PDB file of C-alpha atoms and ligand atoms in Angstrom:
ATOM      1  CA  MET A 350     102.271  69.475  83.473  1.00  0.00           C
ATOM      2  CA  SER A 351     103.833  72.052  81.026  1.00  0.00           C
ATOM      3  CA  VAL A 352     103.982  75.879  81.780  1.00  0.00           C
ATOM      4  CA  GLN A 353     101.575  76.414  78.847  1.00  0.00           C
ATOM      5  CA  GLU A 354      98.919  73.765  80.314  1.00  0.00           C
ATOM      6  CA  ILE A 355      99.336  75.809  83.799  1.00  0.00           C
ATOM      7  CA  LEU A 356      98.757  79.146  82.116  1.00  0.00           C
ATOM      8  CA  ASN A 357      95.505  77.452  80.225  1.00  0.00           C
ATOM      9  CA  GLN A 358      93.892  76.246  83.577  1.00  0.00           C
ATOM     10  CA  ILE A 359      94.676  79.496  85.206  1.00  0.00           C
ATOM     11  CA  HIS A 360      92.811  81.429  82.395  1.00  0.00           C
ATOM     12  CA  THR A 361      90.006  79.027  82.180  1.00  0.00           C
ATOM     13  CA  SER A 362      89.381  79.532  86.300  1.00  0.00           C
ATOM     14  CA  ILE A 363      89.938  83.388  86.157  1.00  0.00           C
ATOM     15  CA  SER A 364      87.470  83.834  83.076  1.00  0.00           C
ATOM     16  CA  ALA A 365      84.759  82.038  85.086  1.00  0.00           C
ATOM     17  CA  ARG A 366      84.957  84.895  87.687  1.00  0.00           C
ATOM     18  CA  SER A 367      82.341  87.437  88.061  1.00  0.00           C
ATOM     19  CA  ASP A 368      84.034  89.672  90.839  1.00  0.00           C
ATOM     20  CA  ARG A 369      86.541  91.457  88.782  1.00  0.00           C
ATOM     21  CA  GLY A 370      87.301  94.423  91.211  1.00  0.00           C
ATOM     22  CA  GLU A 371      86.829  97.908  89.943  1.00  0.00           C
ATOM     23  CA  VAL A 372      88.462  99.557  86.780  1.00  0.00           C
ATOM     24  CA  ALA A 373      90.285 102.850  88.080  1.00  0.00           C
ATOM     25  CA  THR A 374      88.171 105.749  87.360  1.00  0.00           C
ATOM     26  CA  TYR A 375      90.268 108.547  88.646  1.00  0.00           C
ATOM     27  CA  ILE A 376      92.125 108.875  85.159  1.00  0.00           C
ATOM     28  CA  PRO A 377      89.060 108.901  83.030  1.00  0.00           C
ATOM     29  CA  GLU A 378      90.833 107.509  80.018  1.00  0.00           C
ATOM     30  CA  LEU A 379      91.357 104.246  81.914  1.00  0.00           C
ATOM     31  CA  ALA A 380      87.419 104.299  83.012  1.00  0.00           C
ATOM     32  CA  SER A 381      86.674 102.782  79.833  1.00  0.00           C
ATOM     33  CA  VAL A 382      88.723  99.977  79.730  1.00  0.00           C
ATOM     34  CA  ASP A 383      86.828  96.505  79.640  1.00  0.00           C
ATOM     35  CA  PRO A 384      86.943  94.850  82.903  1.00  0.00           C
ATOM     36  CA  GLY A 385      86.777  91.597  81.292  1.00  0.00           C
ATOM     37  CA  HIS A 386      90.217  91.530  79.753  1.00  0.00           C
ATOM     38  CA  PHE A 387      92.869  88.931  81.153  1.00  0.00           C
ATOM     39  CA  GLY A 388      96.225  88.516  79.867  1.00  0.00           C
ATOM     40  CA  LEU A 389      99.094  86.268  81.254  1.00  0.00           C
ATOM     41  CA  ALA A 390     102.628  85.881  79.988  1.00  0.00           C
ATOM     42  CA  VAL A 391     105.829  84.129  81.491  1.00  0.00           C
ATOM     43  CA  ALA A 392     109.329  84.897  80.067  1.00  0.00           C
ATOM     44  CA  LEU A 393     112.161  82.606  80.971  1.00  0.00           C
ATOM     45  CA  ALA A 394     115.588  83.787  81.324  1.00  0.00           C
ATOM     46  CA  ASP A 395     116.816  82.661  77.797  1.00  0.00           C
ATOM     47  CA  GLY A 396     113.509  84.520  76.207  1.00  0.00           C
ATOM     48  CA  LYS A 397     111.535  81.646  75.750  1.00  0.00           C
ATOM     49  CA  HIS A 398     108.077  82.665  76.732  1.00  0.00           C
ATOM     50  CA  TYR A 399     104.491  81.332  77.104  1.00  0.00           C
ATOM     51  CA  THR A 400     101.234  83.434  77.038  1.00  0.00           C
ATOM     52  CA  VAL A 401      97.455  82.972  77.453  1.00  0.00           C
ATOM     53  CA  GLY A 402      94.349  85.057  77.160  1.00  0.00           C
ATOM     54  CA  ASP A 403      94.698  88.771  76.062  1.00  0.00           C
ATOM     55  CA  ALA A 404      98.642  88.917  76.262  1.00  0.00           C
ATOM     56  CA  GLU A 405      99.066  90.748  73.008  1.00  0.00           C
ATOM     57  CA  ILE A 406      96.936  93.539  73.907  1.00  0.00           C
ATOM     58  CA  PRO A 407      98.735  96.878  75.156  1.00  0.00           C
ATOM     59  CA  PHE A 408      97.477  98.130  78.271  1.00  0.00           C
ATOM     60  CA  SER A 409      98.631 101.053  80.276  1.00  0.00           C
ATOM     61  CA  ILE A 410     101.604 100.302  82.345  1.00  0.00           C
ATOM     62  CA  GLN A 411     100.839 103.259  84.919  1.00  0.00           C
ATOM     63  CA  SER A 412     102.845 102.503  88.218  1.00  0.00           C
ATOM     64  CA  ILE A 413     104.948  99.617  86.499  1.00  0.00           C
ATOM     65  CA  SER A 414     107.053 102.120  84.834  1.00  0.00           C
ATOM     66  CA  LYS A 415     108.435 103.188  88.348  1.00  0.00           C
ATOM     67  CA  VAL A 416     110.602 100.158  88.195  1.00  0.00           C
ATOM     68  CA  PHE A 417     112.415 101.016  84.903  1.00  0.00           C
ATOM     69  CA  THR A 418     112.817 104.992  85.993  1.00  0.00           C
ATOM     70  CA  LEU A 419     114.364 103.571  89.503  1.00  0.00           C
ATOM     71  CA  ALA A 420     116.752 101.267  87.448  1.00  0.00           C
ATOM     72  CA  LEU A 421     117.605 104.690  85.311  1.00  0.00           C
ATOM     73  CA  ALA A 422     117.924 107.012  88.509  1.00  0.00           C
ATOM     74  CA  LEU A 423     120.046 104.609  90.529  1.00  0.00           C
ATOM     75  CA  GLY A 424     122.383 104.302  87.043  1.00  0.00           C
ATOM     76  CA  MET A 425     122.485 108.219  87.020  1.00  0.00           C
ATOM     77  CA  VAL A 426     123.125 109.157  90.712  1.00  0.00           C
ATOM     78  CA  GLY A 427     123.770 105.763  92.569  1.00  0.00           C
ATOM     79  CA  ASP A 428     123.290 105.917  96.340  1.00  0.00           C
ATOM     80  CA  LYS A 429     122.615 109.586  96.368  1.00  0.00           C
ATOM     81  CA  LEU A 430     119.049 108.895  95.592  1.00  0.00           C
ATOM     82  CA  TRP A 431     118.301 107.628  98.990  1.00  0.00           C
ATOM     83  CA  GLU A 432     119.104 111.371 100.206  1.00  0.00           C
ATOM     84  CA  ARG A 433     115.801 112.243  98.550  1.00  0.00           C
ATOM     85  CA  VAL A 434     113.495 109.165  99.015  1.00  0.00           C
ATOM     86  CA  GLY A 435     113.366 106.397 101.645  1.00  0.00           C
ATOM     87  CA  ARG A 436     113.453 102.587 101.414  1.00  0.00           C
ATOM     88  CA  GLU A 437     110.419 101.608 103.736  1.00  0.00           C
ATOM     89  CA  PRO A 438     106.905 100.210 102.812  1.00  0.00           C
ATOM     90  CA  SER A 439     104.442 103.089 103.357  1.00  0.00           C
ATOM     91  CA  GLY A 440     101.575 101.615 104.923  1.00  0.00           C
ATOM     92  CA  ASN A 441      99.397 104.530 103.351  1.00  0.00           C
ATOM     93  CA  ALA A 442      97.599 105.144 100.159  1.00  0.00           C
ATOM     94  CA  PHE A 443     100.016 105.454  96.984  1.00  0.00           C
ATOM     95  CA  ASN A 444      99.011 109.125  97.019  1.00  0.00           C
ATOM     96  CA  SER A 445      98.785 109.871 100.377  1.00  0.00           C
ATOM     97  CA  ILE A 446      99.599 113.665 100.986  1.00  0.00           C
ATOM     98  CA  LEU A 447      99.272 113.328 104.836  1.00  0.00           C
ATOM     99  CA  GLN A 448     102.515 111.279 104.902  1.00  0.00           C
ATOM    100  CA  LEU A 449     104.537 113.478 102.793  1.00  0.00           C
ATOM    101  CA  GLU A 450     103.890 116.454 105.090  1.00  0.00           C
ATOM    102  CA  ARG A 451     104.370 114.490 108.280  1.00  0.00           C
ATOM    103  CA  GLU A 452     107.816 113.182 106.920  1.00  0.00           C
ATOM    104  CA  GLN A 453     109.205 116.338 105.807  1.00  0.00           C
ATOM    105  CA  GLY A 454     108.908 116.075 102.075  1.00  0.00           C
ATOM    106  CA  ILE A 455     111.123 112.774 101.806  1.00  0.00           C
ATOM    107  CA  PRO A 456     108.766 110.133 100.282  1.00  0.00           C
ATOM    108  CA  ARG A 457     108.630 106.774 101.894  1.00  0.00           C
ATOM    109  CA  ASN A 458     109.778 104.918  99.021  1.00  0.00           C
ATOM    110  CA  PRO A 459     110.409 105.124  95.165  1.00  0.00           C
ATOM    111  CA  PHE A 460     107.187 103.438  94.163  1.00  0.00           C
ATOM    112  CA  ILE A 461     104.563 105.426  96.115  1.00  0.00           C
ATOM    113  CA  ASN A 462     103.588 108.680  93.892  1.00  0.00           C
ATOM    114  CA  PRO A 463     105.647 111.188  95.783  1.00  0.00           C
ATOM    115  CA  GLY A 464     108.641 108.950  95.465  1.00  0.00           C
ATOM    116  CA  ALA A 465     108.248 108.332  91.736  1.00  0.00           C
ATOM    117  CA  ILE A 466     107.722 111.996  91.155  1.00  0.00           C
ATOM    118  CA  VAL A 467     111.278 112.460  92.784  1.00  0.00           C
ATOM    119  CA  VAL A 468     112.610 109.672  90.952  1.00  0.00           C
ATOM    120  CA  THR A 469     111.489 111.373  87.763  1.00  0.00           C
ATOM    121  CA  ASP A 470     112.979 114.547  88.857  1.00  0.00           C
ATOM    122  CA  VAL A 471     116.237 112.952  89.224  1.00  0.00           C
ATOM    123  CA  ILE A 472     116.213 111.310  85.663  1.00  0.00           C
ATOM    124  CA  LEU A 473     115.279 114.524  84.049  1.00  0.00           C
ATOM    125  CA  ALA A 474     118.552 116.127  85.288  1.00  0.00           C
ATOM    126  CA  SER A 475     119.326 118.586  82.512  1.00  0.00           C
ATOM    127  CA  SER A 476     117.508 117.005  79.647  1.00  0.00           C
ATOM    128  CA  SER A 477     114.310 118.108  78.289  1.00  0.00           C
ATOM    129  CA  PRO A 478     110.993 115.796  79.246  1.00  0.00           C
ATOM    130  CA  ALA A 479     111.218 114.751  75.345  1.00  0.00           C
ATOM    131  CA  GLU A 480     114.683 113.335  75.911  1.00  0.00           C
ATOM    132  CA  THR A 481     114.216 111.757  79.018  1.00  0.00           C
ATOM    133  CA  LEU A 482     111.002 110.041  77.832  1.00  0.00           C
ATOM    134  CA  ALA A 483     112.955 108.929  74.921  1.00  0.00           C
ATOM    135  CA  GLU A 484     115.647 107.495  76.747  1.00  0.00           C
ATOM    136  CA  LEU A 485     113.013 105.644  79.179  1.00  0.00           C
ATOM    137  CA  VAL A 486     111.106 104.416  76.187  1.00  0.00           C
ATOM    138  CA  ASN A 487     114.517 103.080  74.550  1.00  0.00           C
ATOM    139  CA  PHE A 488     115.532 101.304  77.606  1.00  0.00           C
ATOM    140  CA  ILE A 489     112.099  99.353  77.873  1.00  0.00           C
ATOM    141  CA  ARG A 490     112.114  98.692  74.234  1.00  0.00           C
ATOM    142  CA  TYR A 491     115.668  97.245  74.187  1.00  0.00           C
ATOM    143  CA  ALA A 492     114.951  95.185  77.629  1.00  0.00           C
ATOM    144  CA  ALA A 493     111.921  93.758  75.828  1.00  0.00           C
ATOM    145  CA  ASP A 494     113.758  93.318  72.310  1.00  0.00           C
ATOM    146  CA  ASP A 495     110.762  95.061  70.508  1.00  0.00           C
ATOM    147  CA  GLY A 496     110.798  98.455  68.932  1.00  0.00           C
ATOM    148  CA  ASN A 497     106.829  98.368  69.138  1.00  0.00           C
ATOM    149  CA  ILE A 498     106.234 100.047  72.518  1.00  0.00           C
ATOM    150  CA  TYR A 499     104.848 103.688  72.669  1.00  0.00           C
ATOM    151  CA  ILE A 500     103.372 106.218  74.971  1.00  0.00           C
ATOM    152  CA  ASN A 501      99.404 106.938  74.705  1.00  0.00           C
ATOM    153  CA  GLU A 502      99.096 110.785  74.440  1.00  0.00           C
ATOM    154  CA  ALA A 503      95.322 110.469  75.490  1.00  0.00           C
ATOM    155  CA  VAL A 504      96.103 108.843  78.692  1.00  0.00           C
ATOM    156  CA  ALA A 505      98.862 111.236  79.475  1.00  0.00           C
ATOM    157  CA  LEU A 506      96.602 114.204  78.959  1.00  0.00           C
ATOM    158  CA  SER A 507      93.823 112.524  80.576  1.00  0.00           C
ATOM    159  CA  GLU A 508      95.886 112.353  83.721  1.00  0.00           C
ATOM    160  CA  LYS A 509      97.276 115.497  83.518  1.00  0.00           C
ATOM    161  CA  THR A 510      94.153 116.967  83.163  1.00  0.00           C
ATOM    162  CA  THR A 511      92.790 115.533  86.308  1.00  0.00           C
ATOM    163  CA  GLY A 512      95.818 114.825  88.238  1.00  0.00           C
ATOM    164  CA  HIS A 513      95.146 117.236  91.101  1.00  0.00           C
ATOM    165  CA  ARG A 514      96.588 114.972  93.544  1.00  0.00           C
ATOM    166  CA  ASN A 515      99.763 114.411  91.802  1.00  0.00           C
ATOM    167  CA  PHE A 516     100.101 118.297  91.538  1.00  0.00           C
ATOM    168  CA  ALA A 517      99.624 118.765  95.221  1.00  0.00           C
ATOM    169  CA  LEU A 518     102.387 115.893  95.862  1.00  0.00           C
ATOM    170  CA  ALA A 519     104.690 117.728  93.423  1.00  0.00           C
ATOM    171  CA  HIS A 520     104.169 121.133  94.883  1.00  0.00           C
ATOM    172  CA  PHE A 521     104.431 119.849  98.482  1.00  0.00           C
ATOM    173  CA  LEU A 522     108.104 118.286  97.382  1.00  0.00           C
ATOM    174  CA  ARG A 523     108.961 121.346  95.712  1.00  0.00           C
ATOM    175  CA  SER A 524     108.091 123.635  99.107  1.00  0.00           C
ATOM    176  CA  PHE A 525     110.306 120.988 100.991  1.00  0.00           C
ATOM    177  CA  ASN A 526     113.354 121.524  98.480  1.00  0.00           C
ATOM    178  CA  ASN A 527     112.945 118.046  97.044  1.00  0.00           C
ATOM    179  CA  LEU A 528     111.970 119.030  93.504  1.00  0.00           C
ATOM    180  CA  THR A 529     114.508 120.586  91.485  1.00  0.00           C
ATOM    181  CA  HIS A 530     112.284 121.153  88.219  1.00  0.00           C
ATOM    182  CA  GLU A 531     108.956 123.091  88.063  1.00  0.00           C
ATOM    183  CA  PRO A 532     106.020 120.688  89.163  1.00  0.00           C
ATOM    184  CA  GLU A 533     104.572 121.017  85.700  1.00  0.00           C
ATOM    185  CA  LEU A 534     107.602 119.919  83.948  1.00  0.00           C
ATOM    186  CA  THR A 535     108.490 116.827  86.218  1.00  0.00           C
ATOM    187  CA  LEU A 536     104.631 115.901  86.279  1.00  0.00           C
ATOM    188  CA  GLY A 537     104.305 116.211  82.583  1.00  0.00           C
ATOM    189  CA  THR A 538     107.132 113.459  82.177  1.00  0.00           C
ATOM    190  CA  TYR A 539     105.866 111.494  84.998  1.00  0.00           C
ATOM    191  CA  PHE A 540     102.200 111.303  83.519  1.00  0.00           C
ATOM    192  CA  HIS A 541     103.902 110.215  80.143  1.00  0.00           C
ATOM    193  CA  GLN A 542     105.872 107.488  81.692  1.00  0.00           C
ATOM    194  CA  CYS A 543     102.779 106.073  83.192  1.00  0.00           C
ATOM    195  CA  ALA A 544     100.865 106.223  79.797  1.00  0.00           C
ATOM    196  CA  ILE A 545     103.590 103.835  78.449  1.00  0.00           C
ATOM    197  CA  GLU A 546     101.672 100.924  76.915  1.00  0.00           C
ATOM    198  CA  MET A 547     102.784  97.237  76.804  1.00  0.00           C
ATOM    199  CA  SER A 548     101.408  93.953  76.179  1.00  0.00           C
ATOM    200  CA  CYS A 549     101.899  91.036  78.831  1.00  0.00           C
ATOM    201  CA  ARG A 550     104.283  89.465  76.434  1.00  0.00           C
ATOM    202  CA  GLN A 551     106.217  92.690  76.001  1.00  0.00           C
ATOM    203  CA  LEU A 552     106.473  93.403  79.800  1.00  0.00           C
ATOM    204  CA  ALA A 553     107.129  89.862  80.663  1.00  0.00           C
ATOM    205  CA  LEU A 554     110.201  89.821  78.328  1.00  0.00           C
ATOM    206  CA  ALA A 555     111.371  93.601  79.552  1.00  0.00           C
ATOM    207  CA  GLY A 556     111.048  92.369  82.923  1.00  0.00           C
ATOM    208  CA  ARG A 557     113.899  89.736  82.329  1.00  0.00           C
ATOM    209  CA  PHE A 558     116.538  92.763  83.079  1.00  0.00           C
ATOM    210  CA  LEU A 559     115.418  91.812  86.752  1.00  0.00           C
ATOM    211  CA  ILE A 560     115.945  88.418  86.640  1.00  0.00           C
ATOM    212  CA  ASN A 561     119.869  87.966  87.258  1.00  0.00           C
ATOM    213  CA  ALA A 562     120.411  84.685  85.388  1.00  0.00           C
ATOM    214  CA  PRO A 563     122.884  83.602  82.571  1.00  0.00           C
ATOM    215  CA  GLY A 564     121.049  84.717  79.180  1.00  0.00           C
ATOM    216  CA  VAL A 565     119.221  87.642  80.294  1.00  0.00           C
ATOM    217  CA  PRO A 566     120.096  91.287  78.899  1.00  0.00           C
ATOM    218  CA  GLN A 567     122.280  92.700  81.702  1.00  0.00           C
ATOM    219  CA  LEU A 568     121.219  96.146  81.618  1.00  0.00           C
ATOM    220  CA  ILE A 569     122.047  96.966  85.187  1.00  0.00           C
ATOM    221  CA  SER A 570     124.532  95.178  87.560  1.00  0.00           C
ATOM    222  CA  PRO A 571     123.358  92.272  89.372  1.00  0.00           C
ATOM    223  CA  ASP A 572     123.976  94.162  92.723  1.00  0.00           C
ATOM    224  CA  ARG A 573     121.153  96.637  91.621  1.00  0.00           C
ATOM    225  CA  VAL A 574     118.796  94.021  90.464  1.00  0.00           C
ATOM    226  CA  ARG A 575     118.750  92.612  93.823  1.00  0.00           C
ATOM    227  CA  ARG A 576     118.036  95.723  95.535  1.00  0.00           C
ATOM    228  CA  ILE A 577     115.306  96.738  93.078  1.00  0.00           C
ATOM    229  CA  ASN A 578     113.786  93.330  93.545  1.00  0.00           C
ATOM    230  CA  ALA A 579     114.023  93.899  97.404  1.00  0.00           C
ATOM    231  CA  LEU A 580     112.163  97.454  96.862  1.00  0.00           C
ATOM    232  CA  MET A 581     109.646  95.451  94.741  1.00  0.00           C
ATOM    233  CA  ILE A 582     108.643  93.119  97.358  1.00  0.00           C
ATOM    234  CA  THR A 583     108.589  95.496 100.377  1.00  0.00           C
ATOM    235  CA  CYS A 584     106.992  98.465  98.689  1.00  0.00           C
ATOM    236  CA  GLY A 585     105.607  97.386  94.929  1.00  0.00           C
ATOM    237  CA  HIS A 586     101.937  96.873  96.198  1.00  0.00           C
ATOM    238  CA  TYR A 587     101.641 100.159  98.229  1.00  0.00           C
ATOM    239  CA  ASP A 588      99.777  99.275 101.471  1.00  0.00           C
ATOM    240  CA  ALA A 589      99.022  95.767  99.916  1.00  0.00           C
ATOM    241  CA  SER A 590     102.754  95.084  99.985  1.00  0.00           C
ATOM    242  CA  GLY A 591     102.915  92.666 102.843  1.00  0.00           C
ATOM    243  CA  ASP A 592      99.651  90.846 101.610  1.00  0.00           C
ATOM    244  CA  PHE A 593     101.182  90.218  97.958  1.00  0.00           C
ATOM    245  CA  ALA A 594     104.529  88.992  99.699  1.00  0.00           C
ATOM    246  CA  TYR A 595     102.450  86.744 101.847  1.00  0.00           C
ATOM    247  CA  LYS A 596     100.143  85.477  98.924  1.00  0.00           C
ATOM    248  CA  VAL A 597     102.482  85.696  96.258  1.00  0.00           C
ATOM    249  CA  GLY A 598     106.220  85.183  97.712  1.00  0.00           C
ATOM    250  CA  LEU A 599     107.818  87.175  94.792  1.00  0.00           C
ATOM    251  CA  PRO A 600     108.950  90.740  93.928  1.00  0.00           C
ATOM    252  CA  GLY A 601     105.982  92.562  92.303  1.00  0.00           C
ATOM    253  CA  LYS A 602     104.895  95.995  90.933  1.00  0.00           C
ATOM    254  CA  SER A 603     101.551  96.679  90.195  1.00  0.00           C
ATOM    255  CA  GLY A 604      99.943  99.694  88.260  1.00  0.00           C
ATOM    256  CA  VAL A 605      96.560 100.987  88.402  1.00  0.00           C
ATOM    257  CA  GLY A 606      95.981 100.072  84.348  1.00  0.00           C
ATOM    258  CA  GLY A 607      95.714  96.485  86.229  1.00  0.00           C
ATOM    259  CA  GLY A 608      98.899  95.170  85.332  1.00  0.00           C
ATOM    260  CA  ILE A 609     101.627  93.563  87.408  1.00  0.00           C
ATOM    261  CA  LEU A 610     105.173  92.421  86.669  1.00  0.00           C
ATOM    262  CA  VAL A 611     106.289  89.620  89.288  1.00  0.00           C
ATOM    263  CA  ILE A 612     109.966  88.699  89.122  1.00  0.00           C
ATOM    264  CA  VAL A 613     111.063  85.018  89.710  1.00  0.00           C
ATOM    265  CA  PRO A 614     115.047  85.410  90.835  1.00  0.00           C
ATOM    266  CA  GLY A 615     117.045  83.560  88.800  1.00  0.00           C
ATOM    267  CA  LYS A 616     114.097  81.881  86.507  1.00  0.00           C
ATOM    268  CA  ALA A 617     111.423  83.929  85.103  1.00  0.00           C
ATOM    269  CA  ALA A 618     109.683  87.429  84.548  1.00  0.00           C
ATOM    270  CA  ILE A 619     105.549  87.329  84.795  1.00  0.00           C
ATOM    271  CA  ALA A 620     103.283  89.887  83.713  1.00  0.00           C
ATOM    272  CA  VAL A 621      99.602  89.713  84.195  1.00  0.00           C
ATOM    273  CA  TRP A 622      96.779  92.000  83.192  1.00  0.00           C
ATOM    274  CA  SER A 623      93.209  92.336  84.750  1.00  0.00           C
ATOM    275  CA  PRO A 624      91.950  95.734  84.814  1.00  0.00           C
ATOM    276  CA  GLY A 625      89.662  95.446  87.888  1.00  0.00           C
ATOM    277  CA  LEU A 626      91.481  96.819  90.882  1.00  0.00           C
ATOM    278  CA  THR A 627      91.186  96.332  94.864  1.00  0.00           C
ATOM    279  CA  ALA A 628      90.605  99.060  97.285  1.00  0.00           C
ATOM    280  CA  GLN A 629      94.360  99.595  97.496  1.00  0.00           C
ATOM    281  CA  GLY A 630      94.722  99.792  93.712  1.00  0.00           C
ATOM    282  CA  ASN A 631      96.339  96.428  92.639  1.00  0.00           C
ATOM    283  CA  SER A 632      94.780  94.087  90.190  1.00  0.00           C
ATOM    284  CA  LEU A 633      92.301  91.856  91.834  1.00  0.00           C
ATOM    285  CA  LEU A 634      92.315  88.927  89.437  1.00  0.00           C
ATOM    286  CA  GLY A 635      95.775  89.578  88.419  1.00  0.00           C
ATOM    287  CA  THR A 636      97.129  88.880  91.851  1.00  0.00           C
ATOM    288  CA  GLU A 637      94.853  85.789  92.426  1.00  0.00           C
ATOM    289  CA  ALA A 638      96.180  84.692  89.004  1.00  0.00           C
ATOM    290  CA  VAL A 639     100.206  85.119  89.920  1.00  0.00           C
ATOM    291  CA  GLN A 640      99.583  83.398  93.432  1.00  0.00           C
ATOM    292  CA  ALA A 641      97.979  80.422  91.574  1.00  0.00           C
ATOM    293  CA  LEU A 642     101.207  80.299  89.008  1.00  0.00           C
ATOM    294  CA  ALA A 643     103.660  80.594  91.827  1.00  0.00           C
ATOM    295  CA  GLN A 644     101.946  77.806  93.641  1.00  0.00           C
ATOM    296  CA  ARG A 645     101.748  75.727  90.724  1.00  0.00           C
ATOM    297  CA  MET A 646     105.337  76.316  89.580  1.00  0.00           C
ATOM    298  CA  ASP A 647     106.605  76.092  93.326  1.00  0.00           C
ATOM    299  CA  TRP A 648     108.243  79.680  92.775  1.00  0.00           C
ATOM    300  CA  SER A 649     108.921  81.782  95.890  1.00  0.00           C
ATOM    301  CA  VAL A 650     111.807  83.526  97.386  1.00  0.00           C
ATOM    302  CA  PHE A 651     111.030  82.349 100.753  1.00  0.00           C
ATOM    303  CA  GLY A 652     112.302  78.813 100.012  1.00  0.00           C
TER     304      GLY A 652
HETATM  305  N1  LIG B 504      99.580 107.577  87.037  1.00  0.00           N
HETATM  306  C1  LIG B 504      99.252 106.815  88.110  1.00  0.00           C
HETATM  307  C2  LIG B 504      99.184 108.171  89.238  1.00  0.00           C
HETATM  308  O1  LIG B 504      99.952 108.669  89.445  1.00  0.00           O
HETATM  309  C3  LIG B 504      99.805 105.823  88.907  1.00  0.00           C
HETATM  310  C4  LIG B 504      99.415 105.128  90.025  1.00  0.00           C
HETATM  311  C5  LIG B 504      99.533 103.437  89.992  1.00  0.00           C
HETATM  312  O2  LIG B 504      99.712 102.889  88.807  1.00  0.00           O
HETATM  313  O3  LIG B 504      99.274 103.233  90.971  1.00  0.00           O
HETATM  314  O4  LIG B 504      97.856 108.143  89.962  1.00  0.00           O
END
């Protein structure tokens, strides 16, 4: 059976599902997204790609942006990043304040919110937020080979006006001397990176920089690709990372917009979008769809 036929079958079975999870409501602008959307895209190393469903509709990539900022931060400061952020699964909610206090302001990993806020603080360096965001969006556009990728200002503003927990985390980081800029400046940049919108097709194509195969755009070294993939599989789904590794067997990063980027090392990048979330903040049907796809394609990093 062809990749396209497999995608079509997955689309048909997902479309029939009535239990679709809950759309994120803590960012008001995301609360109005129709939970009925479903898109899926697979991009192979050579850029050939297959899509089904709402794969052309841009959605809020939210925490998937943390993969791209991590790549930029490692490019800027290398292993010095690990003096400020850990590399362990958190086992706690993505926005837990408790853990940050207990661990003296060193976030467990770069994908939970406080870790990602530190990463954004690193890429800000001495640039303005506008310059940093331009560099980030350009990196993503280049990776996707598509200039039609933008930040949704309304989503960024919506999160800024309601992001009390992220403000609390940023102030905590600052109190532990693990934030070099004012919390408002770093968070303003962070909210904008989360508000980048991409379609499944664009995201799968952009994700190819993490495949490590001949033919993919080599934006970072193969060694760094491996390390980012390791972090995705251990920490990419917050306190459900073990469950995702068990079910899907591939590195992935989710976002509360309902998207997931999944990497099949050496072979492909997958992007899925279904806005309804599990209690841990990961796309419910998105996870099921990539689980089915990985099984059908016999894709796993575990042999
Ligand atoms: N912008 C969201 C937040 O900081 C990202 C969370 C996510 O996508 O998991 O709360």
